Coordinates of C-alpha atoms in Angstrom, one line a residue:
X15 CA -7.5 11.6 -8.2
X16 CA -8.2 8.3 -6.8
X17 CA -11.9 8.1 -5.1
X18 CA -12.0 8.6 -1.3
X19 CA -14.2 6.9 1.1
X20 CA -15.0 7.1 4.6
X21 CA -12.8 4.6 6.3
X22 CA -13.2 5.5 10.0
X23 CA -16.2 7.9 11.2
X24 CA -15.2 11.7 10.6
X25 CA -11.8 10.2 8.7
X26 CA -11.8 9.3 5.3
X27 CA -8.9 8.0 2.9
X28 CA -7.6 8.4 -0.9
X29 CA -7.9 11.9 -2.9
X30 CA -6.3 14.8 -0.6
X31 CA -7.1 13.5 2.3
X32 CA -4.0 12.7 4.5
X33 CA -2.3 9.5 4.8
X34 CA -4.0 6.8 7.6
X35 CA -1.3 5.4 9.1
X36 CA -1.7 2.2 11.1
X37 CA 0.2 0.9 13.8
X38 CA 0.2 -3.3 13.4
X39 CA 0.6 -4.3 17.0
X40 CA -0.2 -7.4 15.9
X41 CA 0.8 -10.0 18.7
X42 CA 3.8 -7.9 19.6
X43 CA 2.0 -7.4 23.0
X44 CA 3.5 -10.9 23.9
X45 CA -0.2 -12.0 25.5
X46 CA 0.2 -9.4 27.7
X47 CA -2.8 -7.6 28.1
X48 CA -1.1 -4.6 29.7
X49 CA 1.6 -4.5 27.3
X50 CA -0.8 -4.2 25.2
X51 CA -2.7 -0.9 26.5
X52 CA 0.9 0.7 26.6
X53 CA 1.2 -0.3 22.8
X54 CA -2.5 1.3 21.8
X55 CA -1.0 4.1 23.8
X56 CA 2.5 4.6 22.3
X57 CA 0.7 4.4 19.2
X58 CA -1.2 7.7 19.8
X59 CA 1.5 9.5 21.6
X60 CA 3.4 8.7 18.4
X61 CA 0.1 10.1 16.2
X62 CA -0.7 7.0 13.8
X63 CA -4.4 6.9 13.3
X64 CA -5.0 3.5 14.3
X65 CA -3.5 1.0 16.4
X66 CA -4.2 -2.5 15.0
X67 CA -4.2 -6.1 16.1
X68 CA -4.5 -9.7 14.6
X69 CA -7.4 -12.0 15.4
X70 CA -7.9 -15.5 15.2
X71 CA -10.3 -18.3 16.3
X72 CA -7.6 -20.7 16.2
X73 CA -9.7 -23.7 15.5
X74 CA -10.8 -22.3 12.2
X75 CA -7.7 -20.6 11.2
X76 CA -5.6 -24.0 11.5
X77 CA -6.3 -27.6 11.2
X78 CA -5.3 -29.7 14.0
X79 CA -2.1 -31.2 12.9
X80 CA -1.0 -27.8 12.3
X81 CA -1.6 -26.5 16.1
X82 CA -0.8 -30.3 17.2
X83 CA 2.9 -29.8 15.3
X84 CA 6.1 -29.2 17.3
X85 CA 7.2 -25.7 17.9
X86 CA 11.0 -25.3 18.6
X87 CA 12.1 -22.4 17.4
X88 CA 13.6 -19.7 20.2
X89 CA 10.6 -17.3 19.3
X90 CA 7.7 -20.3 20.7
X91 CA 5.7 -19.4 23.3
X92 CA 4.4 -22.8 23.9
X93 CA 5.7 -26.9 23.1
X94 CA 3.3 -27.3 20.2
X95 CA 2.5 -24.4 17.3
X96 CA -1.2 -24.6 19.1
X97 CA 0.5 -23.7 22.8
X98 CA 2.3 -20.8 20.7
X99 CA -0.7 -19.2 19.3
X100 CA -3.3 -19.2 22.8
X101 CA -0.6 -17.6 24.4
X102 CA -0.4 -14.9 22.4
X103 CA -4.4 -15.0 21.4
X104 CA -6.6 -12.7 23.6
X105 CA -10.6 -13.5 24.3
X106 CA -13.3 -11.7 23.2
X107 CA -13.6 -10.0 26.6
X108 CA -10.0 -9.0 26.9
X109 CA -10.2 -7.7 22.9
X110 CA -13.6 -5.9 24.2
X111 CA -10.8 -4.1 26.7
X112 CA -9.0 -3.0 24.3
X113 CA -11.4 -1.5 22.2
X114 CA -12.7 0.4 24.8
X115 CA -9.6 1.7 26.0
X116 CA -8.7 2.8 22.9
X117 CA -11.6 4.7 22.2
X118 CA -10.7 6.5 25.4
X119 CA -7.8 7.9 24.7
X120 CA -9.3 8.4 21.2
X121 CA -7.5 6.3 18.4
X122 CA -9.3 4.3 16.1
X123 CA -9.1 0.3 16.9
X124 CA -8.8 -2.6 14.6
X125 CA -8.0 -5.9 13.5
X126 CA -7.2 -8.5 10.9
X127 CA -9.6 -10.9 11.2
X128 CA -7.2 -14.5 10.4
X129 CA -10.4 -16.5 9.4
X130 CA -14.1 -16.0 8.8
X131 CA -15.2 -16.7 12.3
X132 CA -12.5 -13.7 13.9
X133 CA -14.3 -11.3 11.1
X134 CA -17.8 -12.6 12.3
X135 CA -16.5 -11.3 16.0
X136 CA -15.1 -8.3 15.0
X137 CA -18.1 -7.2 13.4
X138 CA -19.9 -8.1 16.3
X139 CA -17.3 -5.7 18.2
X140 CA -17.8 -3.0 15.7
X141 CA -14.6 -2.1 14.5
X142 CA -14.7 0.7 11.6
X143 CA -12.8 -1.3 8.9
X144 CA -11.6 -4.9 8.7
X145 CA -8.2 -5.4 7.7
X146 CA -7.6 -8.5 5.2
X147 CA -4.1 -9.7 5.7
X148 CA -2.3 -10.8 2.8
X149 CA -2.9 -14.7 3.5
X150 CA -6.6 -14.2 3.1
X151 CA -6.3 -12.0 -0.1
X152 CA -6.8 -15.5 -2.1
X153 CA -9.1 -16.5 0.1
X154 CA -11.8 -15.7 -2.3
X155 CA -14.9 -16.8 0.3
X156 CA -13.8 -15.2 3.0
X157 CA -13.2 -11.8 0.9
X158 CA -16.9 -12.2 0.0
X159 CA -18.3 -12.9 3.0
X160 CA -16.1 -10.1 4.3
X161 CA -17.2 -7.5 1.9
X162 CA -20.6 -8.6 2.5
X163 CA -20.8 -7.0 6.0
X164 CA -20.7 -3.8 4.6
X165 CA -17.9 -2.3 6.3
X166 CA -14.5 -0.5 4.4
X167 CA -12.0 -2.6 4.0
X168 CA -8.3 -2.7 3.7
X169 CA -6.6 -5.4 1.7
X170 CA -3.0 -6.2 1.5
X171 CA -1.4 -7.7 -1.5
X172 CA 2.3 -9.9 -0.3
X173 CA 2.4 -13.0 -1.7
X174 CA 0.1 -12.4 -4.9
X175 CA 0.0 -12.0 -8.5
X176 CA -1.3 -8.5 -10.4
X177 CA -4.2 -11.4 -11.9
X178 CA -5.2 -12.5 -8.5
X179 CA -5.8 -8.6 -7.4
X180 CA -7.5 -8.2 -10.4
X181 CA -9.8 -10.8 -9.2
X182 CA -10.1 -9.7 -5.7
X183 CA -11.5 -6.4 -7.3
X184 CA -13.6 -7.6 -9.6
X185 CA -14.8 -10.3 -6.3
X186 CA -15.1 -7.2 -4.1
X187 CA -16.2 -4.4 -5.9
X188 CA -19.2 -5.2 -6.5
X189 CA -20.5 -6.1 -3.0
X190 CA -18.6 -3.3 -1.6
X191 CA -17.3 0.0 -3.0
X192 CA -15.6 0.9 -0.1
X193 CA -12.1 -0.5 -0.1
X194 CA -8.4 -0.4 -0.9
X195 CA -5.4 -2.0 -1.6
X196 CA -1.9 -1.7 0.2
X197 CA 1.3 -3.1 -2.1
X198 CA 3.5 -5.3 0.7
X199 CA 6.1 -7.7 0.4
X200 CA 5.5 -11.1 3.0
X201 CA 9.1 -11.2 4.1
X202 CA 10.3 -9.8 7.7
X203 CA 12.7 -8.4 7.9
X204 CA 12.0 -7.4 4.1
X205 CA 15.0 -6.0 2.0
X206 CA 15.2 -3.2 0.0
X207 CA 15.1 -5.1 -2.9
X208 CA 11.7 -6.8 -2.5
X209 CA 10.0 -3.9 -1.6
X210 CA 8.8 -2.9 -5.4
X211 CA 8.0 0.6 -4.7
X212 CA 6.4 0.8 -7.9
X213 CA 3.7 -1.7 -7.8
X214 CA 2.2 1.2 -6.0
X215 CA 2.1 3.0 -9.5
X216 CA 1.2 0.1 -11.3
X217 CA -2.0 -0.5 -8.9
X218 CA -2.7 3.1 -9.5
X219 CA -3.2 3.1 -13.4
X220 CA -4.8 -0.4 -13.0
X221 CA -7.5 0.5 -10.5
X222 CA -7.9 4.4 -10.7
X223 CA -11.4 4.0 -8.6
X224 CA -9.8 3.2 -5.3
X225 CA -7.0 4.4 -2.9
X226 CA -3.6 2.6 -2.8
X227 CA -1.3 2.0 0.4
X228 CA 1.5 0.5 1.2
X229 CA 2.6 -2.2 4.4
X230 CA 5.3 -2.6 5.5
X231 CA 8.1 -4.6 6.6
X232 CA 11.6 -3.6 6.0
X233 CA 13.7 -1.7 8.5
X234 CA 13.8 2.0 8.9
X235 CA 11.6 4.8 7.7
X236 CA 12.7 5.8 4.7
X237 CA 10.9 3.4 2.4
X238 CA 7.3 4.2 3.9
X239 CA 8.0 8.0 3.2
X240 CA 8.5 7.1 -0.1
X241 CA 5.7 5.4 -0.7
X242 CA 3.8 8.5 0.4
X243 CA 5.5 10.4 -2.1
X244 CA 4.3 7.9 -4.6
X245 CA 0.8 8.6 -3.6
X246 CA 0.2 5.8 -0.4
X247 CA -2.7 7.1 1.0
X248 CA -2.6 4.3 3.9
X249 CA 0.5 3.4 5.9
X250 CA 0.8 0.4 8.0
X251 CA 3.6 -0.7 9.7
X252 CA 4.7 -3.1 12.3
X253 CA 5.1 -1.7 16.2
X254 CA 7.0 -2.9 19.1
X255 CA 8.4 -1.4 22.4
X256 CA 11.5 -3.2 22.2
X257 CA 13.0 -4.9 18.6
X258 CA 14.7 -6.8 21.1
X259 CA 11.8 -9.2 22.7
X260 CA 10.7 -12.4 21.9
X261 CA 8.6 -13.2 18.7
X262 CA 9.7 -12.8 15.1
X263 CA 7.8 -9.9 14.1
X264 CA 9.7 -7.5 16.6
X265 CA 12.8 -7.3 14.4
X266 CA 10.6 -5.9 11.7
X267 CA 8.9 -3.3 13.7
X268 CA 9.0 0.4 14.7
X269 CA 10.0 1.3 18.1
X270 CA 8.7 4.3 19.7
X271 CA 10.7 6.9 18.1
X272 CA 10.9 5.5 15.1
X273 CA 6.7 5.4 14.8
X274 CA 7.2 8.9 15.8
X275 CA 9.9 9.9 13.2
X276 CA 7.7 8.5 10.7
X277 CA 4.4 10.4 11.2
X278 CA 6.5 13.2 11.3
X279 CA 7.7 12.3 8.1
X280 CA 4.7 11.7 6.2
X281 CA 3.6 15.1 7.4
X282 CA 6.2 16.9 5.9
X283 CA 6.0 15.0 2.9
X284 CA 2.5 15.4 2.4
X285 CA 3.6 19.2 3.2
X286 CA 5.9 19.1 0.4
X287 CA 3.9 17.5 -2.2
X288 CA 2.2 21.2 -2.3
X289 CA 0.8 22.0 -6.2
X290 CA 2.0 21.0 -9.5
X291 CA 1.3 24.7 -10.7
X292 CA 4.9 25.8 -11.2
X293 CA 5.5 29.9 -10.7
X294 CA 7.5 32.4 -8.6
X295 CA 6.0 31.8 -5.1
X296 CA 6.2 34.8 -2.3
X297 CA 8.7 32.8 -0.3
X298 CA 11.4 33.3 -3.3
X299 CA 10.8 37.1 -3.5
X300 CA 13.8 37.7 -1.1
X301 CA 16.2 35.6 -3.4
X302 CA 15.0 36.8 -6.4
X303 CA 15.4 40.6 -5.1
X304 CA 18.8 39.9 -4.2
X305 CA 20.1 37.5 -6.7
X306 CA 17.4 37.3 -10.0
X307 CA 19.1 38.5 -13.0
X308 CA 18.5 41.4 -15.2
X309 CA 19.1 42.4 -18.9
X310 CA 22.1 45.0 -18.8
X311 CA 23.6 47.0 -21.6
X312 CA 26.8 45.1 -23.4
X313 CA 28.4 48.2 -24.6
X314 CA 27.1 51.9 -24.9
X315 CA 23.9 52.5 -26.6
X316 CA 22.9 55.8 -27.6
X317 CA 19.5 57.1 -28.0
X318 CA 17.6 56.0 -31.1
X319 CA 19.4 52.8 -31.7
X320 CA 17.6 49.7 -32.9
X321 CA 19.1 47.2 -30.2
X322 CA 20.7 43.8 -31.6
X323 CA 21.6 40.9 -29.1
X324 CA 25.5 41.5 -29.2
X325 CA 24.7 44.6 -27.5
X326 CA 23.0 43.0 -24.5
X327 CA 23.9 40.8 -21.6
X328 CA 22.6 39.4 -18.3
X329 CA 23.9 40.1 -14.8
X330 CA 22.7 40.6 -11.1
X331 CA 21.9 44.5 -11.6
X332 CA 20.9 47.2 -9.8
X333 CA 18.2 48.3 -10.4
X334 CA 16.0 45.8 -11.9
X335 CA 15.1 45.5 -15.3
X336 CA 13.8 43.0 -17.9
X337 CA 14.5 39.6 -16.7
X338 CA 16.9 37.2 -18.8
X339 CA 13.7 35.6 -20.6
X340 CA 13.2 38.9 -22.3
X341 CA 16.2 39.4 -23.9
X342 CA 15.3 37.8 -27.1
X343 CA 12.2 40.0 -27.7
X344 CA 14.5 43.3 -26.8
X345 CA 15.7 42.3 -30.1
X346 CA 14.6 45.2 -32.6
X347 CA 13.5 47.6 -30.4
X348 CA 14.3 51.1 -30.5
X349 CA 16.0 52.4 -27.1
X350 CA 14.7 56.2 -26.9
X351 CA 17.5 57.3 -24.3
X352 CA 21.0 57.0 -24.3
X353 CA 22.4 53.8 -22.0
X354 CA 25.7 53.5 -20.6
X355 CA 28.0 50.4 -20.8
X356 CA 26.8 48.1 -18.1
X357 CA 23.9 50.2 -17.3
X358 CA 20.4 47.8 -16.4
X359 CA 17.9 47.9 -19.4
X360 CA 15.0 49.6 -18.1
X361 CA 11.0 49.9 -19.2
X362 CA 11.5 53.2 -19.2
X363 CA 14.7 53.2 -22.0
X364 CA 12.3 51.2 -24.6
X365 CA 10.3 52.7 -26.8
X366 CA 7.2 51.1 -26.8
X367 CA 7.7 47.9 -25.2
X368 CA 4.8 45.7 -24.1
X369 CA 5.6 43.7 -21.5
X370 CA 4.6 39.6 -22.1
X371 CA 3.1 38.4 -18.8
X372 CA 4.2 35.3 -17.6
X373 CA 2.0 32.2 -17.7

């Protein structure tokens, strides 16, 4: 099994530990700050493990041409791409808030820190893990600098190449053990076919030392549920309180109910994943009492006979007897009382059998 690490205090990730699931609030919370305490709150009513936002210190994120650029489209908050993003960008004191009140209610709080001065904060805040977004996954200085603050870390991969996480490992482990990669797709709303489920399986065989995730962005549940059946052993996915609202991330997102429907999933998954050791379990007694087959008598066998498989069949019989498995090694044995047509083939009826336990 991959390794696990403690990714939150008292909650650790990978092995047989259960899956973390994240809720990425992102900037769903519209720069509201009390939209915002509902979301950390929906997100533990629902029970994800961690509600998660996106910071920035836009001045270090962007250039200024790029916050100084027109912003038209119906989703803008503001005239220029630079009005968009303070809108929606809470302060350190308002983030401080939100930490806080999460930790009373008791979920774990986070963020993806969107340039090297937001991580630099959020150490200062003291979140348990830092969440490296897939835009920053290149960003080879900041994912050393990053790893460098000692703290576990959570990488996503959209938008790069099987080399490049290759590199980000070999940049990252080094400096920091405690980290792991989550398979995503940068598209919103992603389809079906993008997702490439199995990259999951690919990232396991190629870094067997760490956990793998998956985030994501498609609609629905079903795709995250089978990531965790693939062995995801983090979760994230987008949140919202209505898919309807403003912003282009809300189409993409989990309303309440469906954040719900998907915990519950992932815990009856992780239910059924159960052991690869395949034998009659208790729960099939019942069925097996009423419906398991026995060996039964073909035609009349008196006593004495040396038994040959055209005088032997299987049906449902009453009582029990060998079970259908057997039948090949009743073959030569000497039946040392007489057996009527149809009549179950019994331990008792066999002259020294020895019965073959099952492995």
């Amino acid at each position: 099994m991959p390794r696990e690490f403690e990714l939150c205090p008292g909650r650790r990730v990978g092995g047989d530990q259960p899956c973390f699931i994240i809720a990425e609030i992102g900037q769903n919370h519209q720069g509201d700050l009390d939209i915002a305490r509902r979301m950390i709150r929906m997100a533990k009513e629902c029970g994800a493990d961690c509600a998660k936002f996106q910071k920035s210190e836009l001045e270090h994120k962007f250039n200024k041409k790029a916050l100084e650029r027109p912003y038209t489209s119906k989703h803008s908050w503001g005239k220029t791409y630079g009005e968009h993003k303070r809108h929606l960008e809470f302060s350190h004191d308002q983030y401080r808030e939100l930490k806080k009140y999460a930790e009373e209610i008791g979920i774990f709080f986070t963020a993806s820190g969107m340039d090297e001065m937001a991580v630099e904060f959020l150490h200062e805040l003291d979140v348990p893990f830092f969440k490296v977004g897939s835009g920053d996954t290149n960003n080879f200085p900041y994912l050393e600098k990053t790893a460098k603050k000692g703290r576990p870390m959570v990488i996503s991969s959209g938008m790069q190449s099987m080399n490049t996480m290759h590199q980000v490992y070999q940049i990252v482990k080094p400096i920091n053990p405690n980290f792991c990669f989550l398979q995503c797709t940068s598209a919103y709303p992603l389809q079906p076919e993008d997702v490439n489920l199995r990259v999951i399986l690919a990232y396991q065989s190629a870094f067997p030392d760490i956990p793998i995730g998956y985030s994501g962005h498609e609609t629905g549940i079903a795709i995250s549920v089978a990531a965790v059946a693939m062995g995801a052993k983090v979760v994230e996915r987008h949140v919202t309180l209505d898919k309807t609202w403003k912003g282009s991330d809300h189409q993409a997102s989990l309303e309440p109910n469906e954040l719900a429907e998907l915990v519950k999933a992932i815990r009856t998954v992780e239910k059924a994943m159960g052991s690869p050791i395949k034998q009659l379990l208790p729960c099939e007694m019942a069925c097996n009492e009423k419906l398991g087959k026995s060996v039964v008598a073909k035609v009349t066998i008196p006593e004495g006979t040396v038994l040959t498989l055209d005088m032997l069949t299987v049906k449902v019989g009453e009582p029990k007897g060998f079970p259908p498995e057997a039948i090949f090694d009743l073959v030569g044995q000497k039946v040392k009382r007489h057996i009527e047509e149809d009549e179950t083939i019994t331990e008792q009826a066999v002259e020294n059998h020895v019965k073959k336990v099952k492995c």
